[in-house]
Coordinates of C-alpha atoms in Angstrom, one line a residue:
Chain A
X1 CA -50.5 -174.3 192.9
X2 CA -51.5 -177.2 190.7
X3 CA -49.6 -180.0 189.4
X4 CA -50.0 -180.9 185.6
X5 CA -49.4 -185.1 185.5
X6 CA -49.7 -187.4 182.8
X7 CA -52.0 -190.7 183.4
X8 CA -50.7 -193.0 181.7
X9 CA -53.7 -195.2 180.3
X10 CA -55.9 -195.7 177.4
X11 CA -58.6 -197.4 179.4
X12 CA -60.7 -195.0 179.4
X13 CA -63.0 -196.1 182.2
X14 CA -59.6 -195.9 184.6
X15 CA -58.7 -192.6 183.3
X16 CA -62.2 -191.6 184.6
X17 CA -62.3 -193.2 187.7
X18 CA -58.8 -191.4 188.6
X19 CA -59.1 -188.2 187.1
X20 CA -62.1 -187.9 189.6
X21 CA -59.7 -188.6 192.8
X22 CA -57.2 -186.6 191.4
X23 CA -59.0 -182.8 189.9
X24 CA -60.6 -183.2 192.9
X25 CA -57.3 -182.9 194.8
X26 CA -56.2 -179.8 192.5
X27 CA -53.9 -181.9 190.0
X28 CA -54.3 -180.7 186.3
X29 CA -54.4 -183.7 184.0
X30 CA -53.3 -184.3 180.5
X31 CA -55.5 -186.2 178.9
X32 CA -54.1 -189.3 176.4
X33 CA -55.1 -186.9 173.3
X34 CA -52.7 -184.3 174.6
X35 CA -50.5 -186.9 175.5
X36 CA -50.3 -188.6 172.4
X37 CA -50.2 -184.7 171.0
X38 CA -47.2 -184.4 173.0
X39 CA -45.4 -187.4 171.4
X40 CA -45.9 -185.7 168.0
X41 CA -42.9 -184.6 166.1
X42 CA -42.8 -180.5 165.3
X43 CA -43.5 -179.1 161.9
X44 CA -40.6 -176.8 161.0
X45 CA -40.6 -177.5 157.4
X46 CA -41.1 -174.7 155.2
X47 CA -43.0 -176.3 152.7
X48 CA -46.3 -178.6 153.3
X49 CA -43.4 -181.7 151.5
X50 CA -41.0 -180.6 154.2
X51 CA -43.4 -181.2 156.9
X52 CA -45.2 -184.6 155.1
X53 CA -42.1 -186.2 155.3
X54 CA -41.4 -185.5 158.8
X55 CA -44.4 -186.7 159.6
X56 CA -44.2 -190.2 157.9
X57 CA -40.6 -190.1 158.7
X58 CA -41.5 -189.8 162.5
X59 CA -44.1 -192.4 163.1
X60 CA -42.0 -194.9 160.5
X61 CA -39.1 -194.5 163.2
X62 CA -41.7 -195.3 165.9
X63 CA -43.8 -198.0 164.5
X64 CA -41.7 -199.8 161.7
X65 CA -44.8 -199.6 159.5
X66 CA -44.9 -198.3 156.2
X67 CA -46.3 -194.9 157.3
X68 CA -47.7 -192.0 154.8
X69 CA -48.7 -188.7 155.8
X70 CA -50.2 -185.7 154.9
X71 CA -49.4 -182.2 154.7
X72 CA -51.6 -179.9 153.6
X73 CA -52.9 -176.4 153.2
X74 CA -54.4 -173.0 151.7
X75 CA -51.9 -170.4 149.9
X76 CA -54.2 -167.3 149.1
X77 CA -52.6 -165.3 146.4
X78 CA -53.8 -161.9 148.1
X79 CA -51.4 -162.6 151.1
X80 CA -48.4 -163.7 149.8
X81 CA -49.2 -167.9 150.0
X82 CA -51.0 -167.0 153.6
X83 CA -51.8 -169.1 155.4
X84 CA -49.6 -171.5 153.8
X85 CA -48.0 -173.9 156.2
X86 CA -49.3 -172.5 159.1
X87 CA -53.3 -173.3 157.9
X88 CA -54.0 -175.6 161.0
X89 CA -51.9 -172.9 163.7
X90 CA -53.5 -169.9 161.9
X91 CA -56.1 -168.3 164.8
X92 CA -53.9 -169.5 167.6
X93 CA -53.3 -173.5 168.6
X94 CA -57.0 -175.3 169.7
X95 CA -58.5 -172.7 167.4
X96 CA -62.4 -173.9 165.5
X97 CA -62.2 -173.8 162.0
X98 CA -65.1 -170.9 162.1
X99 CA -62.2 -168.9 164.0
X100 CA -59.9 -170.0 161.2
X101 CA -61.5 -169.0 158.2
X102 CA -63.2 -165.9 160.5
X103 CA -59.4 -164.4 160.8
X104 CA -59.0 -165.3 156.8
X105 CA -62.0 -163.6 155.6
X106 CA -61.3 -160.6 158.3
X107 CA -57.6 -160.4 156.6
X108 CA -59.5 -160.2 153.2
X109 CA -61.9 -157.8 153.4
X110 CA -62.2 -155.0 151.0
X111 CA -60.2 -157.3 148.5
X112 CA -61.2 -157.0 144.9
X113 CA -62.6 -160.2 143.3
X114 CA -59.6 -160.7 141.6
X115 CA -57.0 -161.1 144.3
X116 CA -58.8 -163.5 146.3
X117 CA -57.7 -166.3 144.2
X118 CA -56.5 -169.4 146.3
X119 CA -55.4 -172.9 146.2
X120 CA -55.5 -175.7 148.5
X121 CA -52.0 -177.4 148.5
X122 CA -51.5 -181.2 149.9
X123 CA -48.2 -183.2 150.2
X124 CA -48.9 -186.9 150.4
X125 CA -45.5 -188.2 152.1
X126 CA -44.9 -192.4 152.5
X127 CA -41.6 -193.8 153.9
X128 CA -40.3 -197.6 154.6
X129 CA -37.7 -199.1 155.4
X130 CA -36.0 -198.6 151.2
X131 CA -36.1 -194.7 151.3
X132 CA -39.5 -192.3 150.8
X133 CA -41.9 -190.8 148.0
X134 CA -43.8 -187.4 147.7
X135 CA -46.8 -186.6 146.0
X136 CA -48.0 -182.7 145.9
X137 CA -50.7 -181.7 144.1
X138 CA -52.9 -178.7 144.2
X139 CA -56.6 -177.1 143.7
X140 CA -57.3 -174.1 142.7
X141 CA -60.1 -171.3 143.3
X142 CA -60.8 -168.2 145.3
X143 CA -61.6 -167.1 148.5
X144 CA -65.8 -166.1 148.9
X145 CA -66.6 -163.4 151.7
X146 CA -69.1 -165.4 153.1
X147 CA -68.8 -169.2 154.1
X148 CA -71.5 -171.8 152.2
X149 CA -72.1 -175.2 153.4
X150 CA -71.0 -177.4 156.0
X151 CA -69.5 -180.4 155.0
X152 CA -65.6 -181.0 154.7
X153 CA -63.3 -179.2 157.2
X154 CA -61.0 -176.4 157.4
X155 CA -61.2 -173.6 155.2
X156 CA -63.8 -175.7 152.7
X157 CA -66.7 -173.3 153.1
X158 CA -65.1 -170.2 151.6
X159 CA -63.5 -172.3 149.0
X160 CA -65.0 -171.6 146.3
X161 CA -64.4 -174.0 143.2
X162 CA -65.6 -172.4 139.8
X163 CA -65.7 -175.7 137.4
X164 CA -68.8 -177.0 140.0
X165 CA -69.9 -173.1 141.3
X166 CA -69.7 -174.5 144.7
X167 CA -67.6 -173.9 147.7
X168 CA -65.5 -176.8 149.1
X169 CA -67.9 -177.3 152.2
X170 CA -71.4 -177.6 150.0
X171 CA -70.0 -180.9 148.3
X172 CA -70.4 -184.6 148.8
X173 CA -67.5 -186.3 150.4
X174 CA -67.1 -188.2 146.5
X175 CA -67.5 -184.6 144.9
X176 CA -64.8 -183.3 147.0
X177 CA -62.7 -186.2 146.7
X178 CA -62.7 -186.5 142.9
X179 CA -60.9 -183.2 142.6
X180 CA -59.4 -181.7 145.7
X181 CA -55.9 -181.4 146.4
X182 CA -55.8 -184.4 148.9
X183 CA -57.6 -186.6 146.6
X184 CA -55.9 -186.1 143.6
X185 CA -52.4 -186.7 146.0
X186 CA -53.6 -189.7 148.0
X187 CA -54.9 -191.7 144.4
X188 CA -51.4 -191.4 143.5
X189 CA -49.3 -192.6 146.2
X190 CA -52.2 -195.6 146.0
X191 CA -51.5 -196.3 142.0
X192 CA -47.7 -196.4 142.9
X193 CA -48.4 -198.2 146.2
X194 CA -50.2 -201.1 144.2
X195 CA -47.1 -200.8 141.2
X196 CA -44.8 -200.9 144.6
X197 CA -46.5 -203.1 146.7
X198 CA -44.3 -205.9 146.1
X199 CA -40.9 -204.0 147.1
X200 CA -42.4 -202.5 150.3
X201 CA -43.0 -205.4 151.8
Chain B
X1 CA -51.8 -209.2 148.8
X2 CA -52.5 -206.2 151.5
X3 CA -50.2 -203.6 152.7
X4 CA -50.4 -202.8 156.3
X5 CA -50.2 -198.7 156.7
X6 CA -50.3 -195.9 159.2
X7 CA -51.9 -193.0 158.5
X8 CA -49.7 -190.8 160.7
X9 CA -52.1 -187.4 160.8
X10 CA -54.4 -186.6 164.3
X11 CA -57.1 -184.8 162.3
X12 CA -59.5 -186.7 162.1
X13 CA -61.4 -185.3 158.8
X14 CA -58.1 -186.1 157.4
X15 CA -58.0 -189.7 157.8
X16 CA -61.4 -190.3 156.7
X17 CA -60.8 -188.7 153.8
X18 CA -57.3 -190.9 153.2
X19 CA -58.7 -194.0 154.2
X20 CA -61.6 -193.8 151.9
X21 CA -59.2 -193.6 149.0
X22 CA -56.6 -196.2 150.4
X23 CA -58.9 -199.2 151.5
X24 CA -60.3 -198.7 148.0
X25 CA -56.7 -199.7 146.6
X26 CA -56.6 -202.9 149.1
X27 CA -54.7 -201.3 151.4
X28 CA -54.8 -202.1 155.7
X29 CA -54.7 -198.8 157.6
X30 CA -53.8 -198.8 161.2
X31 CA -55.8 -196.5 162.6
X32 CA -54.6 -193.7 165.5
X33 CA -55.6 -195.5 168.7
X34 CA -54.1 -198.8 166.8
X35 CA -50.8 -196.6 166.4
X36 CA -51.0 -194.9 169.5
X37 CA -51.4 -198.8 171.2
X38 CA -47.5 -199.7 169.3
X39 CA -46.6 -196.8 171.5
X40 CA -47.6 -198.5 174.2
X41 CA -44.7 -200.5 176.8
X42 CA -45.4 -204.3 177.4
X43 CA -46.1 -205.1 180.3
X44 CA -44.0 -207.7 181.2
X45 CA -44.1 -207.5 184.7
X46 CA -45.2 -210.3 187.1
X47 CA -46.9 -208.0 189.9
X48 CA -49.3 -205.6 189.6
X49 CA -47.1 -202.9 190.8
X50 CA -43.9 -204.1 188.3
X51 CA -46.3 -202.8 185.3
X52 CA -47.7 -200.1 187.2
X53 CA -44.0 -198.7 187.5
X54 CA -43.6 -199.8 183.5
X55 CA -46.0 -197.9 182.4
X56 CA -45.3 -194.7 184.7
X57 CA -41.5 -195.0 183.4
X58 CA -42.3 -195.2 180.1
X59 CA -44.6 -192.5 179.3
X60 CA -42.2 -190.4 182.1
X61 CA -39.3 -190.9 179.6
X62 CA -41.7 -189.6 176.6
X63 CA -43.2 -186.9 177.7
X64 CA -40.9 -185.1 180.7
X65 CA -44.1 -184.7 182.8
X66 CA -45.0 -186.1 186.2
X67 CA -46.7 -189.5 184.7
X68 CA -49.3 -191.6 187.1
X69 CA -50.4 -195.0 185.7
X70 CA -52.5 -197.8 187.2
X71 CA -52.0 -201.6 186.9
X72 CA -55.3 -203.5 188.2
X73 CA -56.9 -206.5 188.0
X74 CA -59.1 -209.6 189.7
X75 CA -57.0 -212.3 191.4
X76 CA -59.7 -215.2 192.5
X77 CA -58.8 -217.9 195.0
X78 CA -60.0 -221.2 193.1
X79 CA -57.9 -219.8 190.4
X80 CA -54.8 -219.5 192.1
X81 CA -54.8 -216.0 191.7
X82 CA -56.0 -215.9 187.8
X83 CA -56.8 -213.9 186.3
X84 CA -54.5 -211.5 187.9
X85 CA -52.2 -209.6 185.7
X86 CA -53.7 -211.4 182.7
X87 CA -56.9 -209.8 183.9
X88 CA -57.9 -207.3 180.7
X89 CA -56.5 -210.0 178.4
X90 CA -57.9 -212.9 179.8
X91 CA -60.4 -213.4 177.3
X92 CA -57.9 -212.4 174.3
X93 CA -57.0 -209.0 172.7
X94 CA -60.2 -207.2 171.8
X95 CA -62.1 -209.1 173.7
X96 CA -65.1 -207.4 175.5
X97 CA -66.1 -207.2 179.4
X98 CA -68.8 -209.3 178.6
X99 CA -66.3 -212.0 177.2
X100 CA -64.1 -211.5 179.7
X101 CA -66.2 -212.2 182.9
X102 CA -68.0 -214.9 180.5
X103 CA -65.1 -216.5 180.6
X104 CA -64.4 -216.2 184.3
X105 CA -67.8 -217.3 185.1
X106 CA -67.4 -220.6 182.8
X107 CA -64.3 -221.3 185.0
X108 CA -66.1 -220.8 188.2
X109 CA -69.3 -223.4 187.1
X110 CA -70.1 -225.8 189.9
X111 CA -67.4 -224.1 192.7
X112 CA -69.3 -223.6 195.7
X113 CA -69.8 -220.6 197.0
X114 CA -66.9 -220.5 199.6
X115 CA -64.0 -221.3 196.9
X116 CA -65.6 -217.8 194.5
X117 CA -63.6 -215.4 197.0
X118 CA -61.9 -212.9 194.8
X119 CA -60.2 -209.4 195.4
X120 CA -59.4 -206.6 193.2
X121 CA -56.3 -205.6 193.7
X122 CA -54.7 -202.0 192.2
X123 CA -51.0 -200.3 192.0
X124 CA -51.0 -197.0 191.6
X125 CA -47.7 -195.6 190.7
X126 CA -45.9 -192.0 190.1
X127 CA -42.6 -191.2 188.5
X128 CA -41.3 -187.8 188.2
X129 CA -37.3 -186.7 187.4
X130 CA -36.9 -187.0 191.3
X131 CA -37.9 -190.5 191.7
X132 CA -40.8 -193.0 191.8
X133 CA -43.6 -193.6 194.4
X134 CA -46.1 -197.1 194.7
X135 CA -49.5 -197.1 196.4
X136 CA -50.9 -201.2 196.2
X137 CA -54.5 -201.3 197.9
X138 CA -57.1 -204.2 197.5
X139 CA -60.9 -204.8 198.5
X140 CA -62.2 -208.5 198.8
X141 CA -65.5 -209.9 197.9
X142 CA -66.7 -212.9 195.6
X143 CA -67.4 -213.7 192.4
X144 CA -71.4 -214.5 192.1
X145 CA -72.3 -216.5 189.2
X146 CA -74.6 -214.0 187.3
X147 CA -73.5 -211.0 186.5
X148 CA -75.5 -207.7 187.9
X149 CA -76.3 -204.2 186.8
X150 CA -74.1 -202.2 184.5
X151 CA -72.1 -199.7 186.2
X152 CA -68.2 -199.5 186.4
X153 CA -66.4 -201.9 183.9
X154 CA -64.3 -205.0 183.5
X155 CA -65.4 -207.4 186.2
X156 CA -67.6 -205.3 188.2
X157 CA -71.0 -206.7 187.7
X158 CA -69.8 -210.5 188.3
X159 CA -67.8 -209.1 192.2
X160 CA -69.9 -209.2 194.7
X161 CA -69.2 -206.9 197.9
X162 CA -70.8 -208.1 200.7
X163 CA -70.4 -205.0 203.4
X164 CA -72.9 -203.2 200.6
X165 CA -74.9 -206.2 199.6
X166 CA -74.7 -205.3 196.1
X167 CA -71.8 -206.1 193.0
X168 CA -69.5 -203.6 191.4
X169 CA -71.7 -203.0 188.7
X170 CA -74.5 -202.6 191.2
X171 CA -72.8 -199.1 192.8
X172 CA -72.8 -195.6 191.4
X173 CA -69.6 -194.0 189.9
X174 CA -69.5 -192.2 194.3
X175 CA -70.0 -195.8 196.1
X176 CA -67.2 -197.5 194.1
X177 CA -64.4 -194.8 194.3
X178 CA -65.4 -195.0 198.1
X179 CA -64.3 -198.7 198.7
X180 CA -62.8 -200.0 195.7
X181 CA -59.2 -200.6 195.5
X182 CA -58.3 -197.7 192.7
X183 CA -60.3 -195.3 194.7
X184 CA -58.2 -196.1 198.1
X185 CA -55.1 -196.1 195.9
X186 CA -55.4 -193.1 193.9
X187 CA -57.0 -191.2 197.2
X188 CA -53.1 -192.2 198.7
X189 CA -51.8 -191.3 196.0
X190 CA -53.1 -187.9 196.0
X191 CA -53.2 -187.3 199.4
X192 CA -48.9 -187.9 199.2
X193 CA -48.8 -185.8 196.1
X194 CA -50.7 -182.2 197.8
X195 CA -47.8 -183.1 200.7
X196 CA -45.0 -183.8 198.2
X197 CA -46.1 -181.1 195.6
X198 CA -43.1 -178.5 196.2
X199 CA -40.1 -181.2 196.1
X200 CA -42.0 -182.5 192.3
X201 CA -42.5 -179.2 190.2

């Protein structure tokens, strides 16, 4: 029988030196990412606004920071907004995004052209202490059967984005930014955070 | 004028891609470990094992699991005991090992060689729902005046241990958790827990 324990420091060098003494002694250790995991608040909104504001509404409660937040996701019209909300828990929890996108394009296949069309959805959520904002914008394209490129995350390389004729994951980190979801979102919260500035503070 | 922010997401991909547009508007983020850090308890207590038992508590009270944490440090005789408790801020917040046993060393300059004695001294401590457990241990040795080889961290190439002839820094990861005080504290530690296992779980 093991016993799963929590060591309790971000010294990383300690949690080393004990993790050693302890594994060997057949104790299971969670680790300060799955700790900190652990300390995360659950995501039962229903839409990705829902869940942004939980987010920023959780660590603003913990830190007494102005906190934003993102929410944020693919709606593929083929599946009825899938995977929607669930985007990061799609293949199971700890899942690559390879598996991710693997189980989307599996789900897809034999779809026409024409009902792979998708958009990327991203809630931008910031709360302090006077009350809270949302920004949501979207992005839209379709769904490619095979992934192209390898930069971004996620589901970016079987995004595919018509205007440019490139998926999501074969554009710059500026490319991407100038027009995805999350850009367009996050610029702006940060207009109406330098309108707001003086208020928040 | 800046805003001070967190960006309350784990994914990593995601807060580059936030920051980048944020810090372009003039706005601070506080990154995850920053955040996770607020989390953190102060330790406030005047013993090594006090903040041991702090630190335990606290993360015991977040998480529901069976929490271990260490409290640790160097206590040198000339010093009257510095820098003890104080010993990873000695040198300031952020400061560096390198600062920190620089400082030490600058302390030390011209005390002959019988006044350097020094020991490491560390608490180990457990909390579960049942109750709380507290294993101090120690190892003495001196503090030489030029620091040697690069093992371990903290002070560990400035303490000298004279059954080994060598400094902290001078052993490999095996040597240290032999004879060092979180080895022999964490090694009681764990020995109690396999004995205690079926009255924790």
């Amino acid at each position: 029988m093991t016993t799963k324990l929590v060591v309790a420091t971000t010294n990383r060098s300690k949690v080393s030196e004990i993790n050693e003494i302890l594994t060997r002694s057949g104790t299971e250790i969670v680790g300060l990412d799955e700790m900190n995991a652990m300390l995360e608040p659950e995501e039962t909104g229903a839409t990705f606004g829902e869940n942004a504001l939980i987010k920023a509404r959780h660590y603003f409660s913990l830190t007494g920071l102005v906190t934003v937040a993102d929410d944020s996701g693919l709606e593929v019209q083929e599946l009825a907004g899938a995977p929607g909300v669930r985007s990061a828990r799609y293949a199971g929890p700890g899942a690559t995004d390879r598996e991710r996108f693997g189980k989307l394009l599996a789900q897809l296949a034999g779809s026409p052209e024409d009902r792979r069309d998708a958009r990327f959805v991203c809630a931008a959520a910031i709360v302090w202490a006077g009350g809270q904002r949302l920004f949501v914008e979207e992005v839209s394209g379709n769904i490619i059967s095979e992934p192209r490129g390898s930069s971004g995350f996620g589901y970016d390389p079987v995004f595919w984005y018509p205007p440019l004729g490139k998926t999501f994951g074969e554009l710059s980190r500026a490319e991407k930014s100038n027009i995805s979801h999350r850009g367009k979102a996050f610029r702006r919260l940060a207009l109406w955070l330098q309108q707001a500035r003086t208020g928040l503070c």
